[in-house]
Structure formats: C-alpha cells, structure tokens
Short mmCIF file of C-alpha atoms in Angstrom, two decimals:
data_model
loop_
_atom_site.label_atom_id
_atom_site.label_comp_id
_atom_site.label_asym_id
_atom_site.label_seq_id
_atom_site.Cartn_x
_atom_site.Cartn_y
_atom_site.Cartn_z
CA MET A 1 110.06 76.32 108.52
CA ARG A 2 113.80 76.52 109.11
CA CYS A 3 113.06 76.71 112.85
CA VAL A 4 110.55 73.92 113.27
CA LEU A 5 111.20 71.36 110.53
CA GLU A 6 113.65 68.49 110.32
CA PRO A 7 114.05 66.44 107.13
CA GLY A 8 111.20 63.94 107.01
CA ASP A 9 108.77 66.12 109.01
CA LYS A 10 105.36 67.02 107.61
CA ILE A 11 103.39 70.19 107.08
CA LEU A 12 99.69 70.52 106.35
CA ASP A 13 98.55 72.55 103.33
CA CYS A 14 95.02 73.37 102.15
CA PRO A 15 94.98 73.85 98.37
CA PRO A 16 94.06 75.56 96.24
CA THR A 17 96.13 78.23 97.98
CA PHE A 18 99.47 80.05 97.78
CA THR A 19 101.97 77.59 96.31
CA MET A 20 105.10 78.77 98.14
CA TYR A 21 104.25 76.83 101.31
CA GLU A 22 104.71 73.56 99.43
CA PHE A 23 107.87 74.85 97.73
CA ASP A 24 109.51 75.97 100.98
CA ALA A 25 108.60 72.72 102.70
CA ALA A 26 110.55 70.87 100.00
CA VAL A 27 113.52 73.21 100.49
CA ASN A 28 113.54 72.20 104.16
CA GLY A 29 113.21 68.47 103.46
CA ALA A 30 109.62 68.19 104.67
CA SER A 31 106.71 66.43 103.01
CA VAL A 32 103.32 68.03 102.43
CA ILE A 33 99.96 66.59 103.43
CA LYS A 34 97.16 68.21 101.46
CA VAL A 35 93.64 68.69 102.74
CA LEU A 36 91.66 70.05 99.82
CA ARG A 37 89.29 72.91 100.39
CA LYS A 38 85.56 72.44 99.86
CA PRO A 39 83.89 73.49 96.57
CA ASP A 40 83.23 76.96 98.01
CA PHE A 41 86.94 77.16 99.02
CA SER A 42 86.18 76.98 102.75
CA LEU A 43 88.38 74.81 104.98
CA ASP A 44 87.52 71.16 105.62
CA VAL A 45 88.06 71.47 109.38
CA GLU A 46 86.93 67.93 110.21
CA ARG A 47 89.46 66.48 107.78
CA ILE A 48 92.17 68.78 109.14
CA GLU A 49 91.45 67.54 112.67
CA GLU A 50 91.64 63.92 111.48
CA VAL A 51 94.94 64.43 109.62
CA VAL A 52 96.56 66.19 112.58
CA ARG A 53 95.57 63.31 114.83
CA LEU A 54 96.81 60.58 112.48
CA GLU A 55 99.81 62.16 110.70
CA LYS A 56 101.07 64.60 113.37
CA PRO A 57 102.31 67.34 111.02
CA LYS A 58 104.45 70.06 112.60
CA CYS A 59 102.63 73.09 111.18
CA ILE A 60 99.71 74.17 109.04
CA PHE A 61 99.66 77.13 106.66
CA LEU A 62 96.39 79.04 106.29
CA THR A 63 95.73 82.06 104.09
CA SER A 64 92.98 84.57 104.84
CA PRO A 65 91.90 86.09 102.50
CA ASN A 66 92.90 83.05 100.51
CA ASN A 67 94.92 83.24 97.33
CA PRO A 68 93.54 82.65 94.67
CA ASP A 69 89.83 82.86 95.53
CA GLY A 70 89.69 85.69 98.08
CA SER A 71 87.68 83.84 100.73
CA ILE A 72 88.24 84.37 104.46
CA ILE A 73 88.50 81.86 107.29
CA LYS A 74 85.66 81.89 109.80
CA ASP A 75 86.63 82.70 113.38
CA GLU A 76 85.07 79.47 114.63
CA ASP A 77 87.07 77.40 112.13
CA LEU A 78 90.34 79.09 113.11
CA SER A 79 89.53 78.60 116.80
CA LYS A 80 88.99 74.86 116.25
CA ILE A 81 92.31 74.51 114.43
CA LEU A 82 94.17 76.46 117.12
CA LYS A 83 93.05 73.86 119.67
CA LEU A 84 95.00 71.19 117.78
CA PRO A 85 98.61 70.22 118.65
CA ILE A 86 100.08 72.03 115.64
CA LEU A 87 101.78 75.35 114.85
CA VAL A 88 99.31 77.51 112.92
CA VAL A 89 100.80 80.02 110.46
CA LEU A 90 98.15 82.46 109.28
CA ASP A 91 99.09 84.42 106.15
CA GLU A 92 97.23 87.74 106.03
CA ALA A 93 98.90 89.21 102.95
CA TYR A 94 95.58 90.57 101.65
CA ILE A 95 93.85 91.40 104.96
CA GLU A 96 93.65 95.16 104.31
CA PHE A 97 91.19 94.60 101.45
CA SER A 98 88.85 92.40 103.50
CA GLY A 99 87.14 94.79 105.90
CA ILE A 100 87.78 92.36 108.77
CA GLU A 101 90.23 92.73 111.63
CA SER A 102 93.63 91.10 111.56
CA LYS A 103 94.14 88.20 113.94
CA MET A 104 97.45 89.61 115.18
CA ALA A 105 95.89 90.26 118.61
CA TRP A 106 95.06 86.54 118.84
CA VAL A 107 98.78 85.77 119.08
CA LYS A 108 98.74 86.97 122.70
CA LYS A 109 96.15 84.30 123.52
CA HIS A 110 97.52 81.39 121.48
CA GLU A 111 101.06 80.06 121.89
CA ASN A 112 100.75 78.12 118.62
CA LEU A 113 99.72 81.03 116.33
CA ILE A 114 101.90 83.06 113.98
CA VAL A 115 100.38 85.83 111.85
CA LEU A 116 102.24 87.06 108.76
CA ARG A 117 101.71 90.43 107.07
CA THR A 118 103.28 92.26 104.13
CA PHE A 119 103.76 95.61 102.43
CA SER A 120 103.60 93.85 99.05
CA LYS A 121 99.88 94.14 98.39
CA ARG A 122 98.28 97.18 99.99
CA ALA A 123 101.40 99.38 99.71
CA GLY A 124 102.36 98.03 96.28
CA LEU A 125 105.91 97.06 97.35
CA ALA A 126 105.88 93.46 96.07
CA GLY A 127 109.29 93.65 94.40
CA LEU A 128 110.96 95.02 97.53
CA ARG A 129 110.13 92.05 99.78
CA VAL A 130 109.12 93.79 103.01
CA GLY A 131 107.16 91.62 105.41
CA TYR A 132 106.54 91.34 109.14
CA GLY A 133 104.66 89.20 111.59
CA ALA A 134 103.35 88.60 115.08
CA PHE A 135 104.91 85.69 116.95
CA PRO A 136 104.59 84.16 120.42
CA LEU A 137 107.54 85.13 122.63
CA SER A 138 108.45 81.47 123.01
CA ILE A 139 109.04 81.23 119.24
CA ILE A 140 110.79 84.57 118.67
CA GLU A 141 113.91 83.43 120.51
CA TYR A 142 114.43 80.64 117.98
CA LEU A 143 113.53 82.79 114.99
CA TRP A 144 116.42 85.10 115.85
CA ARG A 145 118.74 82.12 115.69
CA ALA A 146 117.49 80.97 112.29
CA LYS A 147 117.03 84.24 110.45
CA GLN A 148 119.45 85.36 107.79
CA PRO A 149 121.84 88.15 108.87
CA TYR A 150 120.55 90.62 106.27
CA ASN A 151 116.91 91.56 106.44
CA VAL A 152 115.58 94.20 104.04
CA SER A 153 117.54 96.36 101.62
CA VAL A 154 118.00 100.10 102.11
CA ALA A 155 115.60 100.79 99.22
CA ALA A 156 112.97 98.52 100.77
CA GLU A 157 113.38 100.13 104.19
CA VAL A 158 112.97 103.63 102.73
CA ALA A 159 109.88 102.54 100.78
CA ALA A 160 108.29 100.87 103.81
CA CYS A 161 108.88 103.96 105.96
CA ALA A 162 107.36 106.15 103.24
CA ALA A 163 104.29 103.90 103.18
CA LEU A 164 103.93 104.14 106.96
CA GLN A 165 104.10 107.93 106.75
CA ASN A 166 101.24 108.07 104.26
CA PRO A 167 98.37 106.14 105.89
CA THR A 168 95.67 108.50 104.57
CA TYR A 169 96.79 108.00 100.98
CA LEU A 170 96.99 104.22 101.38
CA GLU A 171 93.53 104.13 102.93
CA ARG A 172 92.09 106.20 100.09
CA VAL A 173 93.61 103.91 97.46
CA LYS A 174 92.39 100.82 99.31
CA ASP A 175 88.85 102.19 99.59
CA ALA A 176 88.79 103.00 95.87
CA LEU A 177 90.02 99.50 95.04
CA VAL A 178 87.41 97.80 97.22
CA GLN A 179 84.69 99.92 95.62
CA GLU A 180 85.94 98.97 92.15
CA ARG A 181 86.10 95.30 93.18
CA GLU A 182 82.37 95.33 93.89
CA ARG A 183 81.62 96.98 90.52
CA LEU A 184 83.87 94.48 88.72
CA PHE A 185 82.16 91.56 90.48
CA MET A 186 78.69 92.70 89.38
CA LEU A 187 79.88 93.18 85.78
CA LEU A 188 81.55 89.76 85.71
CA LYS A 189 78.28 88.19 86.88
CA GLU A 190 76.70 89.49 83.68
CA VAL A 191 79.20 87.62 81.47
CA PRO A 192 77.30 84.43 80.48
CA TYR A 193 80.33 82.09 80.53
CA LEU A 194 81.85 83.28 83.84
CA ASN A 195 80.93 82.43 87.42
CA PRO A 196 82.77 84.89 89.69
CA TYR A 197 83.35 84.09 93.38
CA PRO A 198 82.83 86.77 96.04
CA SER A 199 86.22 88.09 97.11
CA TYR A 200 87.66 89.83 100.16
CA SER A 201 90.91 90.53 98.32
CA ASN A 202 92.12 92.62 95.37
CA PHE A 203 91.29 89.98 92.76
CA ILE A 204 88.30 87.89 91.68
CA LEU A 205 88.41 84.21 90.78
CA CYS A 206 86.05 83.13 88.01
CA GLU A 207 84.94 79.69 86.91
CA VAL A 208 84.80 79.47 83.12
CA THR A 209 81.55 77.71 82.19
CA SER A 210 79.46 76.89 79.10
CA GLY A 211 82.17 74.62 77.71
CA LYS A 212 84.52 77.56 77.12
CA ASP A 213 88.30 77.04 77.23
CA PRO A 214 89.93 79.17 79.97
CA LYS A 215 93.38 78.91 78.40
CA LYS A 216 92.08 80.18 75.07
CA LEU A 217 90.25 82.97 76.90
CA LYS A 218 93.49 84.06 78.56
CA GLU A 219 95.46 83.92 75.30
CA ASP A 220 92.81 85.76 73.25
CA LEU A 221 92.46 88.50 75.87
CA ALA A 222 96.25 88.92 75.87
CA ARG A 223 96.12 89.54 72.13
CA MET A 224 93.55 92.26 72.86
CA GLY A 225 95.92 93.84 75.39
CA VAL A 226 94.27 92.53 78.57
CA MET A 227 96.15 90.19 80.91
CA ILE A 228 94.37 87.78 83.27
CA ARG A 229 95.61 84.77 85.25
CA TYR A 230 95.00 81.24 83.99
CA TYR A 231 95.59 78.10 86.12
CA ASP A 232 96.69 74.72 84.83
CA LYS A 233 96.82 72.91 88.19
CA LYS A 234 94.09 70.30 88.56
CA GLU A 235 92.44 71.97 91.57
CA LEU A 236 91.87 75.13 89.53
CA ARG A 237 91.56 73.80 86.02
CA GLY A 238 88.67 75.69 84.49
CA TYR A 239 89.30 78.92 86.41
CA VAL A 240 90.80 82.32 85.64
CA ARG A 241 91.61 85.19 87.99
CA VAL A 242 91.18 88.92 87.40
CA SER A 243 93.02 91.59 89.39
CA VAL A 244 91.11 94.70 90.41
CA GLY A 245 92.44 97.88 88.85
CA LYS A 246 91.18 101.33 88.00
CA PRO A 247 87.69 101.86 86.51
CA GLU A 248 89.16 102.21 83.02
CA HIS A 249 90.88 98.82 83.45
CA THR A 250 87.56 97.24 84.39
CA ASP A 251 85.88 98.84 81.38
CA ALA A 252 88.57 97.54 79.00
CA LEU A 253 88.29 94.02 80.43
CA ILE A 254 84.50 93.87 80.22
CA LYS A 255 84.56 95.21 76.65
CA CYS A 256 86.97 92.42 75.60
CA LEU A 257 84.99 89.76 77.46
CA LYS A 258 81.84 90.77 75.60
CA LEU A 259 83.67 90.59 72.27
CA TRP A 260 85.13 87.15 72.98
CA THR A 261 83.34 84.05 71.70
#
C-alpha cells in the first residue's frame, strides 16, 4: 500500500475477510470500497467488475482460503478479476491447509498479481512475523524503495530456517490437522444449534441458529475452559469460529457444546 497509494486513493475490500486490509488502507490515507461476499462467502465478481469500472480503485485484496470462513476463490473468478485494471493482492496465509496449489506461478503470467504467503500459520510462527511473497518484476523495484530497512529479527530468521529444514515434520502436522478438521466438521454438524461451513483452512466458521446467543455461547464455553471466537461485526453477527486442534481438543469442545443450553 505504501508503494501504490496516495492519500485519497481507494482500495477494494470484500468482507467478511481479514480486517487488516481496511486498517492499513486508513494508515496510508486511502478509503475503502466494500463489495460484500455472497451468503456462501463466495466473491460477487459482477459487482467487483462494476465497482472497478465506476470507482477506479488502485488495488483489491483477496484472501484464499478466506479468513474467517475458510472458503477458496475459484480459478475462473480470479481470472476474471485479473483482467480488470487493478492491482490484485492475493493473500494465501492458509493455503497449505487447502489441498489446492498456490497461485504463485500465476505471477509470471499476470503483471497485476501479487501473492502473499506466511510462516505464521502452517509453521506456527505467528508471533515472529515472517512473511514472503511473489511479485512482478515491475513492482519489485518500487517495493525495495518503500520497504523498511529492517526486515525480520534474528530469532524469526532462525525459526524460519528451522521450519524450512523440517518439511517432513510440517507436512505430517498439516496432514493430521486436516484430518482432524474433517472429524470436527462432522461432529459440529451434529450440534443442533450450529451450522458449520466447509473449510479449506485450520478453522471452521459456524452459524449459531435456533435463536441461540453466540456471545453467551462464547462466554459460557470460556467458563468451561474452552475458547472460541465470537464476532460482533454486522457481517458476522450470529457466527462463531472454532480453531482445529488435537483430537482431545475436539473432544473437549464437543462435550461442552452438548452440555450447553
């Protein structure tokens, strides 16, 4: 954003999604045009095309798998958006859990595509802030001018290198997590007041139904020793999110959910 935005410029955001895009746009003096996702959390591509034509935003931020629902962007939808006169920033923070290929190779074919990746999720290095990306050569020159002089800390560099040296371990952990995600999803479907959404990530978003209060659910579970995510923003009011953990974590959650009334 520091490279491409001037105060008064616009970006395009597709909520519900990761909230930092909107925050960083404000830091750079830009305004945010929001194109809400459809009820199934897929992109409203026709509306995106219309907004790009009328409002001429500088860039659009897309997350696949999306945070907080875990859905992925269809190749045909991404291809349509890449044909628009806009810089497309694709955030693949959770791609390793999806079973689909990263779109990093697409950067060679599209001068307006940036793909962002991270060690935070799959390698569990969230607090160390190690990320990377694939950028068109035409953009890299300007990124070097805008980047801060200090990149990652020594501790973060050591941790990232250790992660890279242990691909077999990381793959084993990822496979176990994906397997547990599917078990958790099936168990959540059996809870009468929850409607879980299929996820390609390491969490599952659930709609709280039957007139139940999602905030009370979150607070009561916390008192039982189980933490889940509750949302108070209007796009996600009525939803909670559950992270995938070990089998014993799933068992503890399901036990508490069955006790809750």
